[in-house]
PDB file of N, CA and C in Angstrom:
ATOM      1  N   VAL A   1       0.823  -1.184   0.000  1.00 58.00           N
ATOM      2  CA  VAL A   1       0.000   0.000   0.000  1.00 58.00           C
ATOM      3  C   VAL A   1       0.871   1.253   0.000  1.00 58.00           C
ATOM      4  N   SER A   2       1.932   1.260   0.803  1.00 70.00           N
ATOM      5  CA  SER A   2       2.792   2.438   0.846  1.00 70.00           C
ATOM      6  C   SER A   2       3.536   2.625  -0.470  1.00 70.00           C
ATOM      7  N   PHE A   3       3.853   1.519  -1.157  1.00 76.00           N
ATOM      8  CA  PHE A   3       4.506   1.645  -2.452  1.00 76.00           C
ATOM      9  C   PHE A   3       3.596   2.340  -3.451  1.00 76.00           C
ATOM     10  N   ILE A   4       2.314   1.978  -3.437  1.00 77.00           N
ATOM     11  CA  ILE A   4       1.359   2.590  -4.359  1.00 77.00           C
ATOM     12  C   ILE A   4       1.203   4.075  -4.044  1.00 77.00           C
ATOM     13  N   SER A   5       1.129   4.414  -2.764  1.00 73.00           N
ATOM     14  CA  SER A   5       0.992   5.830  -2.412  1.00 73.00           C
ATOM     15  C   SER A   5       2.246   6.617  -2.791  1.00 73.00           C
ATOM     16  N   ASN A   6       3.422   6.022  -2.631  1.00 74.00           N
ATOM     17  CA  ASN A   6       4.651   6.695  -3.058  1.00 74.00           C
ATOM     18  C   ASN A   6       4.698   6.855  -4.570  1.00 74.00           C
ATOM     19  N   LEU A   7       4.206   5.860  -5.281  1.00 78.00           N
ATOM     20  CA  LEU A   7       4.168   5.937  -6.734  1.00 78.00           C
ATOM     21  C   LEU A   7       3.216   7.043  -7.196  1.00 78.00           C
ATOM     22  N   ILE A   8       2.059   7.120  -6.576  1.00 74.00           N
ATOM     23  CA  ILE A   8       1.105   8.189  -6.902  1.00 74.00           C
ATOM     24  C   ILE A   8       1.720   9.540  -6.575  1.00 74.00           C
ATOM     25  N   PHE A   9       2.381   9.642  -5.428  1.00 72.00           N
ATOM     26  CA  PHE A   9       2.995  10.906  -5.029  1.00 72.00           C
ATOM     27  C   PHE A   9       4.086  11.329  -6.004  1.00 72.00           C
ATOM     28  N   ALA A  10       4.792  10.360  -6.564  1.00 77.00           N
ATOM     29  CA  ALA A  10       5.884  10.681  -7.486  1.00 77.00           C
ATOM     30  C   ALA A  10       5.376  11.278  -8.788  1.00 77.00           C
ATOM     31  N   PHE A  11       4.162  10.914  -9.193  1.00 77.00           N
ATOM     32  CA  PHE A  11       3.645  11.389 -10.471  1.00 77.00           C
ATOM     33  C   PHE A  11       2.662  12.549 -10.348  1.00 77.00           C
ATOM     34  N   ILE A  12       2.477  13.077  -9.149  1.00 72.00           N
ATOM     35  CA  ILE A  12       1.620  14.248  -8.984  1.00 72.00           C
ATOM     36  C   ILE A  12       2.341  15.444  -9.583  1.00 72.00           C
ATOM     37  N   PRO A  13       1.653  16.182 -10.448  1.00 64.00           N
ATOM     38  CA  PRO A  13       2.337  17.349 -11.023  1.00 64.00           C
ATOM     39  C   PRO A  13       2.574  18.409  -9.957  1.00 64.00           C
ATOM     40  N   SER A  14       3.747  19.005 -10.002  1.00 71.00           N
ATOM     41  CA  SER A  14       4.064  20.020  -9.002  1.00 71.00           C
ATOM     42  C   SER A  14       3.455  21.346  -9.423  1.00 71.00           C
ATOM     43  N   GLN A  15       2.955  22.069  -8.452  1.00 71.00           N
ATOM     44  CA  GLN A  15       2.392  23.386  -8.695  1.00 71.00           C
ATOM     45  C   GLN A  15       3.159  24.383  -7.851  1.00 71.00           C
ATOM     46  N   THR A  16       3.480  25.498  -8.421  1.00 67.00           N
ATOM     47  CA  THR A  16       4.126  26.529  -7.640  1.00 67.00           C
ATOM     48  C   THR A  16       3.056  27.405  -7.015  1.00 67.00           C
ATOM     49  N   VAL A  17       3.303  27.791  -5.810  1.00 68.00           N
ATOM     50  CA  VAL A  17       2.389  28.640  -5.079  1.00 68.00           C
ATOM     51  C   VAL A  17       2.986  30.029  -5.042  1.00 68.00           C
ATOM     52  N   GLU A  18       2.187  31.009  -5.351  1.00 71.00           N
ATOM     53  CA  GLU A  18       2.718  32.365  -5.364  1.00 71.00           C
ATOM     54  C   GLU A  18       3.082  32.794  -3.953  1.00 71.00           C
ATOM     55  N   ASN A  19       4.168  33.521  -3.837  1.00 67.00           N
ATOM     56  CA  ASN A  19       4.700  34.021  -2.569  1.00 67.00           C
ATOM     57  C   ASN A  19       5.051  32.894  -1.602  1.00 67.00           C
ATOM     58  N   SER A  20       5.567  31.794  -2.113  1.00 68.00           N
ATOM     59  CA  SER A  20       5.929  30.667  -1.270  1.00 68.00           C
ATOM     60  C   SER A  20       7.169  30.996  -0.449  1.00 68.00           C
ATOM     61  N   LEU A  21       7.145  30.653   0.819  1.00 63.00           N
ATOM     62  CA  LEU A  21       8.298  30.883   1.680  1.00 63.00           C
ATOM     63  C   LEU A  21       9.441  29.930   1.341  1.00 63.00           C
ATOM     64  N   ALA A  22       9.129  28.781   0.753  1.00 67.00           N
ATOM     65  CA  ALA A  22      10.151  27.803   0.423  1.00 67.00           C
ATOM     66  C   ALA A  22      11.009  28.227  -0.765  1.00 67.00           C
ATOM     67  N   GLN A  23      10.509  29.127  -1.590  1.00 69.00           N
ATOM     68  CA  GLN A  23      11.249  29.520  -2.777  1.00 69.00           C
ATOM     69  C   GLN A  23      12.157  30.720  -2.553  1.00 69.00           C
ATOM     70  N   ILE A  24      12.170  31.283  -1.365  1.00 67.00           N
ATOM     71  CA  ILE A  24      13.008  32.453  -1.082  1.00 67.00           C
ATOM     72  C   ILE A  24      14.423  31.989  -0.787  1.00 67.00           C
ATOM     73  N   THR A  25      15.378  32.476  -1.570  1.00 67.00           N
ATOM     74  CA  THR A  25      16.769  32.075  -1.376  1.00 67.00           C
ATOM     75  C   THR A  25      17.635  33.230  -0.889  1.00 67.00           C
ATOM     76  N   LYS A  26      17.295  34.447  -1.244  1.00 69.00           N
ATOM     77  CA  LYS A  26      18.098  35.591  -0.842  1.00 69.00           C
ATOM     78  C   LYS A  26      17.691  36.065   0.548  1.00 69.00           C
ATOM     79  N   ARG A  27      18.656  36.425   1.329  1.00 65.00           N
ATOM     80  CA  ARG A  27      18.407  36.831   2.707  1.00 65.00           C
ATOM     81  C   ARG A  27      17.548  38.093   2.788  1.00 65.00           C
ATOM     82  N   GLU A  28      17.733  39.031   1.876  1.00 62.00           N
ATOM     83  CA  GLU A  28      16.986  40.285   1.950  1.00 62.00           C
ATOM     84  C   GLU A  28      15.520  40.120   1.525  1.00 62.00           C
ATOM     85  N   GLU A  29      15.185  38.979   0.910  1.00 65.00           N
ATOM     86  CA  GLU A  29      13.799  38.738   0.507  1.00 65.00           C
ATOM     87  C   GLU A  29      12.999  38.023   1.587  1.00 65.00           C
ATOM     88  N   ARG A  30      13.623  37.613   2.652  1.00 68.00           N
ATOM     89  CA  ARG A  30      12.934  36.841   3.692  1.00 68.00           C
ATOM     90  C   ARG A  30      11.929  37.702   4.439  1.00 68.00           C
ATOM     91  N   PHE A  31      10.927  37.035   4.990  1.00 73.00           N
ATOM     92  CA  PHE A  31       9.858  37.700   5.721  1.00 73.00           C
ATOM     93  C   PHE A  31      10.109  37.624   7.213  1.00 73.00           C
ATOM     94  N   GLY A  32       9.544  38.560   7.946  1.00 82.00           N
ATOM     95  CA  GLY A  32       9.623  38.536   9.399  1.00 82.00           C
ATOM     96  C   GLY A  32       8.613  37.567   9.979  1.00 82.00           C
ATOM     97  N   PHE A  33       8.638  37.419  11.296  1.00 88.00           N
ATOM     98  CA  PHE A  33       7.765  36.465  11.978  1.00 88.00           C
ATOM     99  C   PHE A  33       6.292  36.794  11.752  1.00 88.00           C
ATOM    100  N   CYS A  34       5.908  38.055  11.923  1.00 89.00           N
ATOM    101  CA  CYS A  34       4.495  38.437  11.760  1.00 89.00           C
ATOM    102  C   CYS A  34       4.018  38.208  10.337  1.00 89.00           C
ATOM    103  N   GLU A  35       4.849  38.510   9.366  1.00 87.00           N
ATOM    104  CA  GLU A  35       4.475  38.282   7.973  1.00 87.00           C
ATOM    105  C   GLU A  35       4.319  36.792   7.680  1.00 87.00           C
ATOM    106  N   GLN A  36       5.192  35.975   8.276  1.00 85.00           N
ATOM    107  CA  GLN A  36       5.078  34.526   8.090  1.00 85.00           C
ATOM    108  C   GLN A  36       3.792  34.002   8.714  1.00 85.00           C
ATOM    109  N   MET A  37       3.417  34.512   9.882  1.00 90.00           N
ATOM    110  CA  MET A  37       2.179  34.083  10.526  1.00 90.00           C
ATOM    111  C   MET A  37       0.960  34.494   9.691  1.00 90.00           C
ATOM    112  N   LYS A  38       1.008  35.670   9.090  1.00 89.00           N
ATOM    113  CA  LYS A  38      -0.093  36.111   8.224  1.00 89.00           C
ATOM    114  C   LYS A  38      -0.212  35.198   7.010  1.00 89.00           C
ATOM    115  N   LYS A  39       0.924  34.854   6.414  1.00 85.00           N
ATOM    116  CA  LYS A  39       0.907  33.979   5.243  1.00 85.00           C
ATOM    117  C   LYS A  39       0.417  32.575   5.615  1.00 85.00           C
ATOM    118  N   MET A  40       0.804  32.095   6.782  1.00 87.00           N
ATOM    119  CA  MET A  40       0.341  30.789   7.216  1.00 87.00           C
ATOM    120  C   MET A  40      -1.166  30.804   7.467  1.00 87.00           C
ATOM    121  N   PHE A  41      -1.667  31.876   8.060  1.00 90.00           N
ATOM    122  CA  PHE A  41      -3.100  31.990   8.309  1.00 90.00           C
ATOM    123  C   PHE A  41      -3.875  32.037   6.995  1.00 90.00           C
ATOM    124  N   THR A  42      -3.373  32.783   6.020  1.00 89.00           N
ATOM    125  CA  THR A  42      -4.065  32.837   4.727  1.00 89.00           C
ATOM    126  C   THR A  42      -4.019  31.484   4.024  1.00 89.00           C
ATOM    127  N   ALA A  43      -2.935  30.729   4.214  1.00 86.00           N
ATOM    128  CA  ALA A  43      -2.866  29.388   3.625  1.00 86.00           C
ATOM    129  C   ALA A  43      -3.861  28.445   4.294  1.00 86.00           C
ATOM    130  N   LEU A  44      -4.009  28.552   5.616  1.00 87.00           N
ATOM    131  CA  LEU A  44      -4.941  27.677   6.325  1.00 87.00           C
ATOM    132  C   LEU A  44      -6.387  28.028   6.041  1.00 87.00           C
ATOM    133  N   THR A  45      -6.670  29.258   5.681  1.00 89.00           N
ATOM    134  CA  THR A  45      -8.042  29.653   5.371  1.00 89.00           C
ATOM    135  C   THR A  45      -8.320  29.621   3.876  1.00 89.00           C
ATOM    136  N   ASP A  46      -7.415  29.058   3.105  1.00 88.00           N
ATOM    137  CA  ASP A  46      -7.636  28.912   1.673  1.00 88.00           C
ATOM    138  C   ASP A  46      -8.796  27.949   1.427  1.00 88.00           C
ATOM    139  N   ARG A  47      -9.507  28.154   0.352  1.00 88.00           N
ATOM    140  CA  ARG A  47     -10.684  27.346   0.019  1.00 88.00           C
ATOM    141  C   ARG A  47     -10.328  25.857  -0.078  1.00 88.00           C
ATOM    142  N   ARG A  48      -9.192  25.540  -0.675  1.00 86.00           N
ATOM    143  CA  ARG A  48      -8.800  24.137  -0.845  1.00 86.00           C
ATOM    144  C   ARG A  48      -8.481  23.470   0.486  1.00 86.00           C
ATOM    145  N   MET A  49      -7.864  24.218   1.402  1.00 87.00           N
ATOM    146  CA  MET A  49      -7.560  23.649   2.725  1.00 87.00           C
ATOM    147  C   MET A  49      -8.843  23.388   3.515  1.00 87.00           C
ATOM    148  N   ILE A  50      -9.794  24.293   3.402  1.00 89.00           N
ATOM    149  CA  ILE A  50     -11.061  24.111   4.110  1.00 89.00           C
ATOM    150  C   ILE A  50     -11.825  22.934   3.523  1.00 89.00           C
ATOM    151  N   GLN A  51     -11.744  22.736   2.221  1.00 89.00           N
ATOM    152  CA  GLN A  51     -12.394  21.586   1.603  1.00 89.00           C
ATOM    153  C   GLN A  51     -11.756  20.267   2.048  1.00 89.00           C
ATOM    154  N   MET A  52     -10.473  20.286   2.311  1.00 87.00           N
ATOM    155  CA  MET A  52      -9.776  19.069   2.720  1.00 87.00           C
ATOM    156  C   MET A  52      -9.874  18.790   4.222  1.00 87.00           C
ATOM    157  N   ALA A  53     -10.403  19.717   4.993  1.00 88.00           N
ATOM    158  CA  ALA A  53     -10.481  19.557   6.446  1.00 88.00           C
ATOM    159  C   ALA A  53     -11.205  18.280   6.876  1.00 88.00           C
ATOM    160  N   PRO A  54     -12.346  17.890   6.274  1.00 90.00           N
ATOM    161  CA  PRO A  54     -12.973  16.621   6.675  1.00 90.00           C
ATOM    162  C   PRO A  54     -12.079  15.412   6.434  1.00 90.00           C
ATOM    163  N   VAL A  55     -11.306  15.433   5.361  1.00 88.00           N
ATOM    164  CA  VAL A  55     -10.392  14.318   5.089  1.00 88.00           C
ATOM    165  C   VAL A  55      -9.307  14.251   6.150  1.00 88.00           C
ATOM    166  N   PHE A  56      -8.756  15.415   6.519  1.00 87.00           N
ATOM    167  CA  PHE A  56      -7.737  15.439   7.564  1.00 87.00           C
ATOM    168  C   PHE A  56      -8.293  14.904   8.882  1.00 87.00           C
ATOM    169  N   CYS A  57      -9.517  15.293   9.225  1.00 88.00           N
ATOM    170  CA  CYS A  57     -10.135  14.816  10.468  1.00 88.00           C
ATOM    171  C   CYS A  57     -10.360  13.310  10.434  1.00 88.00           C
ATOM    172  N   PHE A  58     -10.836  12.790   9.304  1.00 88.00           N
ATOM    173  CA  PHE A  58     -11.073  11.347   9.200  1.00 88.00           C
ATOM    174  C   PHE A  58      -9.774  10.562   9.302  1.00 88.00           C
ATOM    175  N   VAL A  59      -8.760  10.997   8.588  1.00 86.00           N
ATOM    176  CA  VAL A  59      -7.482  10.280   8.594  1.00 86.00           C
ATOM    177  C   VAL A  59      -6.862  10.298   9.991  1.00 86.00           C
ATOM    178  N   SER A  60      -6.916  11.445  10.657  1.00 85.00           N
ATOM    179  CA  SER A  60      -6.316  11.518  11.989  1.00 85.00           C
ATOM    180  C   SER A  60      -7.090  10.683  12.998  1.00 85.00           C
ATOM    181  N   SER A  61      -8.416  10.675  12.915  1.00 84.00           N
ATOM    182  CA  SER A  61      -9.181   9.882  13.877  1.00 84.00           C
ATOM    183  C   SER A  61      -9.017   8.389  13.627  1.00 84.00           C
ATOM    184  N   SER A  62      -8.982   7.966  12.365  1.00 82.00           N
ATOM    185  CA  SER A  62      -8.776   6.545  12.096  1.00 82.00           C
ATOM    186  C   SER A  62      -7.358   6.113  12.465  1.00 82.00           C
ATOM    187  N   THR A  63      -6.381   6.977  12.261  1.00 82.00           N
ATOM    188  CA  THR A  63      -5.009   6.658  12.655  1.00 82.00           C
ATOM    189  C   THR A  63      -4.903   6.504  14.163  1.00 82.00           C
ATOM    190  N   CYS A  64      -5.541   7.408  14.894  1.00 78.00           N
ATOM    191  CA  CYS A  64      -5.521   7.297  16.354  1.00 78.00           C
ATOM    192  C   CYS A  64      -6.136   5.982  16.806  1.00 78.00           C
ATOM    193  N   PHE A  65      -7.223   5.575  16.174  1.00 78.00           N
ATOM    194  CA  PHE A  65      -7.864   4.323  16.558  1.00 78.00           C
ATOM    195  C   PHE A  65      -6.961   3.134  16.307  1.00 78.00           C
ATOM    196  N   TRP A  66      -6.405   3.021  15.109  1.00 77.00           N
ATOM    197  CA  TRP A  66      -5.623   1.845  14.757  1.00 77.00           C
ATOM    198  C   TRP A  66      -4.253   1.803  15.414  1.00 77.00           C
ATOM    199  N   ILE A  67      -3.728   2.943  15.832  1.00 76.00           N
ATOM    200  CA  ILE A  67      -2.405   2.950  16.461  1.00 76.00           C
ATOM    201  C   ILE A  67      -2.488   2.896  17.979  1.00 76.00           C
ATOM    202  N   TYR A  68      -3.491   3.547  18.571  1.00 75.00           N
ATOM    203  CA  TYR A  68      -3.549   3.644  20.035  1.00 75.00           C
ATOM    204  C   TYR A  68      -4.661   2.822  20.663  1.00 75.00           C
ATOM    205  N   VAL A  69      -5.864   2.973  20.195  1.00 73.00           N
ATOM    206  CA  VAL A  69      -7.010   2.353  20.870  1.00 73.00           C
ATOM    207  C   VAL A  69      -7.053   0.851  20.636  1.00 73.00           C
ATOM    208  N   TYR A  70      -6.986   0.422  19.404  1.00 73.00           N
ATOM    209  CA  TYR A  70      -7.117  -0.997  19.092  1.00 73.00           C
ATOM    210  C   TYR A  70      -6.042  -1.865  19.742  1.00 73.00           C
ATOM    211  N   PRO A  71      -4.751  -1.515  19.673  1.00 70.00           N
ATOM    212  CA  PRO A  71      -3.753  -2.361  20.341  1.00 70.00           C
ATOM    213  C   PRO A  71      -3.925  -2.408  21.857  1.00 70.00           C
ATOM    214  N   THR A  72      -4.402  -1.317  22.435  1.00 71.00           N
ATOM    215  CA  THR A  72      -4.630  -1.322  23.877  1.00 71.00           C
ATOM    216  C   THR A  72      -5.750  -2.272  24.248  1.00 71.00           C
ATOM    217  N   THR A  73      -6.791  -2.362  23.432  1.00 72.00           N
ATOM    218  CA  THR A  73      -7.887  -3.290  23.728  1.00 72.00           C
ATOM    219  C   THR A  73      -7.435  -4.731  23.632  1.00 72.00           C
ATOM    220  N   LEU A  74      -6.404  -5.002  22.839  1.00 69.00           N
ATOM    221  CA  LEU A  74      -5.904  -6.372  22.755  1.00 69.00           C
ATOM    222  C   LEU A  74      -5.351  -6.842  24.094  1.00 69.00           C
ATOM    223  N   THR A  75      -4.742  -5.948  24.850  1.00 65.00           N
ATOM    224  CA  THR A  75      -4.141  -6.365  26.114  1.00 65.00           C
ATOM    225  C   THR A  75      -5.170  -6.543  27.227  1.00 65.00           C
ATOM    226  N   PHE A  76      -6.373  -6.015  27.037  1.00 71.00           N
ATOM    227  CA  PHE A  76      -7.381  -6.124  28.088  1.00 71.00           C
ATOM    228  C   PHE A  76      -8.307  -7.326  27.924  1.00 71.00           C
ATOM    229  N   THR A  77      -8.113  -8.124  26.908  1.00 72.00           N
ATOM    230  CA  THR A  77      -8.897  -9.354  26.803  1.00 72.00           C
ATOM    231  C   THR A  77      -8.250 -10.418  27.677  1.00 72.00           C
ATOM    232  N   LYS A  78      -9.051 -11.309  28.203  1.00 73.00           N
ATOM    233  CA  LYS A  78      -8.544 -12.310  29.143  1.00 73.00           C
ATOM    234  C   LYS A  78      -7.549 -13.263  28.477  1.00 73.00           C
ATOM    235  N   SER A  79      -7.834 -13.673  27.256  1.00 73.00           N
ATOM    236  CA  SER A  79      -6.953 -14.635  26.600  1.00 73.00           C
ATOM    237  C   SER A  79      -5.625 -14.017  26.163  1.00 73.00           C
ATOM    238  N   LEU A  80      -5.600 -12.701  25.952  1.00 71.00           N
ATOM    239  CA  LEU A  80      -4.379 -12.049  25.499  1.00 71.00           C
ATOM    240  C   LEU A  80      -3.684 -11.249  26.594  1.00 71.00           C
ATOM    241  N   SER A  81      -4.188 -11.290  27.812  1.00 71.00           N
ATOM    242  CA  SER A  81      -3.639 -10.459  28.883  1.00 71.00           C
ATOM    243  C   SER A  81      -2.223 -10.861  29.292  1.00 71.00           C
ATOM    244  N   THR A  82      -1.821 -12.067  29.008  1.00 76.00           N
ATOM    245  CA  THR A  82      -0.471 -12.492  29.379  1.00 76.00           C
ATOM    246  C   THR A  82       0.579 -11.995  28.380  1.00 76.00           C
ATOM    247  N   HIS A  83       0.148 -11.563  27.216  1.00 74.00           N
ATOM    248  CA  HIS A  83       1.074 -11.070  26.200  1.00 74.00           C
ATOM    249  C   HIS A  83       1.297  -9.568  26.424  1.00 74.00           C
ATOM    250  N   VAL A  84       2.315  -9.251  27.186  1.00 74.00           N
ATOM    251  CA  VAL A  84       2.578  -7.868  27.584  1.00 74.00           C
ATOM    252  C   VAL A  84       3.004  -7.017  26.389  1.00 74.00           C
ATOM    253  N   TYR A  85       3.749  -7.586  25.481  1.00 77.00           N
ATOM    254  CA  TYR A  85       4.308  -6.822  24.366  1.00 77.00           C
ATOM    255  C   TYR A  85       3.436  -6.853  23.112  1.00 77.00           C
ATOM    256  N   LEU A  86       2.214  -7.287  23.210  1.00 72.00           N
ATOM    257  CA  LEU A  86       1.338  -7.397  22.050  1.00 72.00           C
ATOM    258  C   LEU A  86       1.100  -6.057  21.341  1.00 72.00           C
ATOM    259  N   PRO A  87       0.858  -4.952  22.054  1.00 69.00           N
ATOM    260  CA  PRO A  87       0.702  -3.684  21.323  1.00 69.00           C
ATOM    261  C   PRO A  87       1.958  -3.271  20.571  1.00 69.00           C
ATOM    262  N   ALA A  88       3.130  -3.571  21.115  1.00 73.00           N
ATOM    263  CA  ALA A  88       4.368  -3.247  20.413  1.00 73.00           C
ATOM    264  C   ALA A  88       4.510  -4.103  19.157  1.00 73.00           C
ATOM    265  N   TYR A  89       4.161  -5.380  19.254  1.00 74.00           N
ATOM    266  CA  TYR A  89       4.214  -6.233  18.070  1.00 74.00           C
ATOM    267  C   TYR A  89       3.230  -5.763  17.013  1.00 74.00           C
ATOM    268  N   TYR A  90       2.052  -5.347  17.437  1.00 71.00           N
ATOM    269  CA  TYR A  90       1.051  -4.848  16.509  1.00 71.00           C
ATOM    270  C   TYR A  90       1.550  -3.585  15.799  1.00 71.00           C
ATOM    271  N   ALA A  91       2.208  -2.724  16.532  1.00 68.00           N
ATOM    272  CA  ALA A  91       2.719  -1.481  15.941  1.00 68.00           C
ATOM    273  C   ALA A  91       3.804  -1.769  14.902  1.00 68.00           C
ATOM    274  N   ILE A  92       4.603  -2.788  15.153  1.00 72.00           N
ATOM    275  CA  ILE A  92       5.657  -3.142  14.204  1.00 72.00           C
ATOM    276  C   ILE A  92       5.047  -3.732  12.953  1.00 72.00           C
TER     277      ILE A  92
END
């Protein structure tokens, strides 16, 4: 699954974002802290970021479940309670 996602990521066309902080190379073109915070706020309130917010919430909640909640429930069952390292094995 991770190979497929890396393959998809490799073929995504790159888009340049206007006024990107990553493209600034000269020291005199750099922005101050307040300007960077303003740019970050405008990026977070962009229409595309707001549209993706439900996806971010779903991915983070499902990740929390499969990484933290589910392995912990394995140790609380009577038949698996003797396996102390079971959540670590599950994570690996």
